[in-house]
Amino acid sequence: MSIEVIPVAGRIGAEIRGVRLAHDLDAQTVADIRKALLQNKVVFFRGQHHLDDLKQEQLTELFGGAPVAHPTSLPKAGSDSKVILELDSNHGGRADSWHTDVTFVEAYPRASILRAVKIPPAGGDTVWANTATAYERLPEHLRELADKLWAVHSNEYDYALRRGTPTEAEKKHYAQFASTLYETEHPVVHVHPETGERSLILGHFVRNFVGYSKPESIQLFNLFQTYITKLENTVRWRWAEGDVAVWDNRATQHYAINDYGDQHRIVRRVTVDGDVPVSVDGRRSVSRTQVPNPRHAQQANHNTTQPAEAVAA
């Protein structure tokens, strides 16, 4: 099988053509896809209508790991897959915030595989940013500061502060999402285990920087995020049903554009297990907290609506 890799933007993103995705592709095709992913950070495949939930789960084999369930959100009810996460805009599965998936745990996913099931005629695009080139383009004094910084990531955050008054659907799926409280200290800069590149670990799960006050942390966060999300450091994908996007979760952030009103959008995600990040001086991320969250556990237990991750992809 001969594949074609077509860059979509200057610093990140490529479409791969000539592939019918399956877990049993030949070794050379798998190697070419992995190489394209590491180089381009996110890769796109059009027209993968043959995939169902179980076949999507099996694709994790192509990217060197096993499927891993979300630590708090429930998998899709009635699916053959036990790990697939459905993000349904009718049940709170939409948001507009830059993030890297599940950074509130130590070994967050190495990659995410997202399949478009139902896409509105207009709107609902996703944008990805390259956190490796963002680090490379920091001024030298900011790179030196970032190399030394550590940040606390958590799955608990204030919906009202970020988006205004939440809907009932948002309240329910957030209660499930935060029913167990996770906190993890990650280095702001980690060394990619396959490429050796240095990348920034930030995004909206960050609560504060270790050793800095909340106001100081906010200023530092905004400063570094600005470099990540510069337009020239991003790629935007216009979804069609049957599309699949795969991104290196160790070297990207992404943002789901919530611009489609009452139109219906469903995407399904599988994540690939990852390693604990390592800082530039060789230290590993550390879990601080993993406990039931009394603020949300009761509501989550009574949630009969299929939940979605608090930040949609």
XYZ file of C-alpha atoms in Angstrom:
313
model
C 0.000 0.000 0.000
C 1.369 3.392 -1.015
C 0.295 6.344 1.089
C 0.410 10.048 0.321
C 1.111 12.640 3.048
C -0.231 16.096 2.193
C 0.635 18.960 4.586
C -2.397 20.984 5.641
C -0.618 23.876 7.397
C 2.953 25.124 7.649
C 3.875 23.953 11.154
C 1.358 21.233 11.982
C -1.075 18.837 10.351
C -1.158 16.555 7.316
C -3.787 14.576 5.461
C -2.889 10.955 4.724
C -4.385 9.536 1.540
C -4.417 6.015 0.191
C -5.187 4.255 3.487
C -8.236 2.271 4.575
C -7.625 2.259 8.328
C -7.522 -1.124 10.058
C -5.559 -2.675 12.902
C -3.839 -5.196 10.586
C -2.153 -2.889 8.066
C 1.212 -4.048 6.737
C 4.331 -3.104 8.684
C 5.605 -0.537 6.164
C 2.291 1.322 6.060
C 2.159 1.400 9.863
C 5.720 2.736 9.989
C 4.876 5.441 7.413
C 1.770 6.524 9.354
C 3.677 6.703 12.646
C 6.452 8.712 11.003
C 3.899 11.144 9.547
C 2.243 11.535 12.944
C 5.502 12.292 14.753
C 6.524 14.809 12.092
C 3.149 16.539 11.654
C 1.686 16.110 15.191
C -1.848 15.529 13.840
C -2.894 13.498 10.794
C -6.264 13.273 9.053
C -7.936 10.474 7.106
C -10.999 11.158 4.969
C -13.853 8.758 4.244
C -13.271 6.020 6.835
C -16.962 5.045 6.819
C -16.198 1.345 7.343
C -15.111 1.958 10.948
C -17.370 1.137 13.886
C -16.626 1.569 17.593
C -14.713 -1.699 17.984
C -12.678 -1.220 14.812
C -11.810 2.289 15.969
C -10.637 0.922 19.320
C -8.410 -1.606 17.535
C -6.619 1.224 15.700
C -4.628 1.925 18.869
C -2.357 -0.945 17.799
C -1.156 1.207 14.877
C 0.157 3.820 17.306
C 2.149 1.592 19.633
C -0.151 1.235 22.615
C -3.332 -0.132 24.113
C -6.723 1.600 24.375
C -7.331 3.267 27.707
C -10.657 4.331 29.188
C -11.247 7.867 30.376
C -10.563 7.967 34.150
C -13.935 9.503 35.055
C -16.276 9.785 32.048
C -18.311 6.680 31.207
C -17.831 4.863 27.889
C -20.605 4.980 25.305
C -23.585 2.933 26.477
C -24.400 -0.078 24.301
C -21.155 0.040 22.344
C -19.058 -3.030 21.529
C -16.079 -1.002 22.720
C -15.550 -0.689 26.470
C -13.378 2.424 26.180
C -14.884 4.602 23.465
C -16.016 8.043 24.594
C -18.913 9.670 22.765
C -19.008 13.461 22.660
C -22.571 14.421 21.826
C -23.417 18.118 21.572
C -26.963 17.405 22.788
C -25.632 16.047 26.078
C -22.962 18.567 26.998
C -20.289 17.245 24.621
C -19.158 20.648 23.409
C -16.755 23.247 24.747
C -14.310 25.879 23.599
C -11.066 25.675 25.509
C -7.459 24.833 24.616
C -6.276 21.611 26.247
C -4.183 18.478 26.015
C -6.253 15.374 26.791
C -6.357 14.124 30.399
C -3.230 15.872 31.699
C -4.635 15.674 35.229
C -3.245 12.098 35.482
C 0.424 11.077 35.529
C 0.619 8.947 32.377
C -1.821 10.824 30.172
C -2.553 9.423 26.670
C 0.185 9.405 24.059
C -2.359 9.769 21.245
C -6.048 10.327 20.616
C -8.109 8.906 17.734
C -11.271 10.862 16.916
C -13.959 9.733 14.452
C -16.681 11.991 13.053
C -20.112 10.361 13.329
C -22.505 13.297 12.842
C -21.284 16.698 11.677
C -23.307 19.901 11.225
C -23.441 21.397 7.701
C -21.428 24.375 8.944
C -19.308 24.905 12.056
C -17.900 22.446 14.562
C -14.309 22.503 13.268
C -11.397 21.519 15.511
C -8.082 23.393 15.773
C -4.761 21.908 16.897
C -1.593 23.708 18.032
C 2.012 22.493 17.979
C 3.483 22.699 21.495
C 6.966 21.717 20.278
C 7.358 24.619 17.846
C 5.806 26.891 20.470
C 8.656 25.969 22.824
C 11.272 26.375 20.085
C 10.059 29.899 19.353
C 10.083 31.130 22.932
C 12.686 33.838 23.606
C 15.741 32.315 25.254
C 14.970 33.749 28.694
C 11.433 32.341 28.571
C 12.717 28.905 27.509
C 15.063 28.933 30.491
C 12.186 29.840 32.808
C 9.847 27.223 31.283
C 12.494 24.496 31.714
C 12.352 25.052 35.495
C 8.586 25.432 35.961
C 6.164 22.785 37.228
C 2.388 23.078 37.138
C -0.499 21.427 38.966
C -3.141 19.969 36.631
C -6.626 19.045 37.867
C -9.951 17.884 36.407
C -11.907 20.230 38.677
C -12.666 23.690 37.341
C -15.436 26.268 37.459
C -17.853 25.973 34.529
C -19.598 29.246 35.385
C -16.307 31.134 35.415
C -15.336 29.804 31.988
C -18.629 29.759 30.102
C -21.274 31.546 32.155
C -24.291 29.787 33.684
C -24.120 26.075 32.741
C -27.079 24.201 31.262
C -28.540 21.189 33.062
C -26.803 18.853 30.605
C -23.477 20.576 31.308
C -24.023 20.310 35.062
C -24.692 16.574 34.798
C -21.736 15.636 32.649
C -19.400 17.896 34.639
C -20.550 16.184 37.843
C -19.514 12.841 36.314
C -16.272 14.277 34.948
C -15.225 15.623 38.368
C -16.673 12.820 40.519
C -13.112 11.713 41.310
C -10.658 14.522 41.918
C -7.267 14.170 40.226
C -4.263 16.434 40.718
C -0.870 15.875 39.125
C 2.345 17.909 38.987
C 3.838 18.002 35.493
C 6.931 19.818 34.253
C 5.925 22.673 31.984
C 8.524 21.344 29.537
C 8.911 17.635 28.888
C 11.153 15.625 26.581
C 9.219 13.660 23.971
C 10.076 9.953 24.466
C 10.248 9.215 20.707
C 11.488 12.396 19.009
C 13.536 13.953 21.821
C 11.806 17.283 21.159
C 10.947 19.561 24.055
C 7.255 20.445 24.278
C 5.078 22.509 26.605
C 2.489 20.798 28.830
C -0.173 23.387 29.578
C -3.840 23.819 28.593
C -6.934 24.529 30.663
C -6.402 21.711 33.191
C -3.571 23.769 34.733
C -4.514 25.145 38.155
C -1.318 26.910 39.207
C 2.454 26.856 38.917
C 4.343 25.312 41.801
C 5.810 28.028 44.021
C 3.744 30.839 42.483
C 0.596 32.578 43.710
C -2.669 32.315 41.804
C -2.343 35.808 40.232
C 1.272 35.097 39.264
C 0.266 31.716 37.851
C -2.455 33.274 35.701
C 0.003 35.749 34.195
C 2.592 33.057 33.484
C -0.026 30.738 32.020
C -1.385 33.379 29.674
C 2.130 34.312 28.568
C 3.106 30.771 27.548
C -0.309 29.904 26.090
C -0.036 32.881 23.761
C 2.970 31.288 22.076
C 1.160 27.946 21.726
C -2.011 29.329 20.152
C -0.555 31.809 17.642
C -2.426 31.278 14.370
C 0.714 30.352 12.449
C 1.272 27.528 14.964
C -2.136 25.915 14.335
C -4.132 23.858 11.862
C -7.936 23.885 11.471
C -9.880 20.868 10.201
C -13.316 21.059 8.540
C -14.908 17.748 9.483
C -16.958 15.488 7.236
C -18.721 12.383 8.486
C -16.351 9.415 8.315
C -13.220 11.509 8.920
C -10.644 10.336 11.459
C -8.085 12.576 13.147
C -5.156 11.209 15.149
C -2.943 13.511 17.173
C 0.209 13.179 19.226
C -1.181 14.192 22.611
C 2.361 14.745 23.924
C 3.074 17.556 21.454
C -0.254 19.279 20.823
C -3.205 21.135 22.271
C -6.594 21.296 20.607
C -9.765 23.382 20.690
C -13.290 22.474 19.578
C -15.002 25.462 17.987
C -18.473 25.859 19.463
C -20.047 27.851 16.626
C -22.832 25.577 15.391
C -25.734 26.550 17.663
C -28.467 23.898 17.919
C -27.054 21.762 15.118
C -26.148 18.234 16.186
C -22.532 17.062 16.389
C -21.311 13.623 17.499
C -17.693 12.476 17.543
C -16.234 9.399 19.230
C -12.779 9.190 20.748
C -10.373 6.459 21.750
C -7.114 7.258 23.528
C -3.836 5.326 23.485
C -2.069 4.698 26.777
C 0.946 6.892 27.502
C 4.072 7.250 29.614
C 4.790 9.513 32.578
C 6.396 12.736 31.256
C 10.050 13.436 32.005
C 11.397 16.956 32.539
C 14.543 18.368 30.937
C 16.464 17.530 34.136
C 15.198 13.947 34.252
C 12.432 14.198 36.859
C 9.079 12.495 36.314
C 5.571 13.841 36.842
C 3.988 13.074 40.216
C 0.361 12.372 41.157
C -0.779 14.432 44.148
C -4.450 13.477 44.552
C -6.895 10.812 43.402
C -9.908 10.848 45.724
C -13.719 10.890 45.483
C -14.945 14.449 45.081
C -17.765 15.040 47.604
C -18.914 18.136 45.715
C -19.891 16.092 42.677
C -20.078 12.396 43.603
C -23.750 12.414 44.641
C -24.951 14.192 41.517
C -22.812 11.956 39.310
C -24.341 8.837 40.881
C -27.803 10.080 39.886
C -26.787 11.106 36.387
C -28.818 9.126 33.874
C -27.668 11.139 30.869
C -24.751 9.724 28.889
C -21.846 11.987 29.983
C -19.188 13.433 27.759
C -15.741 14.742 28.542
C -15.920 18.257 29.882
C -13.814 19.503 27.002
C -14.896 18.173 23.650
C -12.488 17.385 20.870
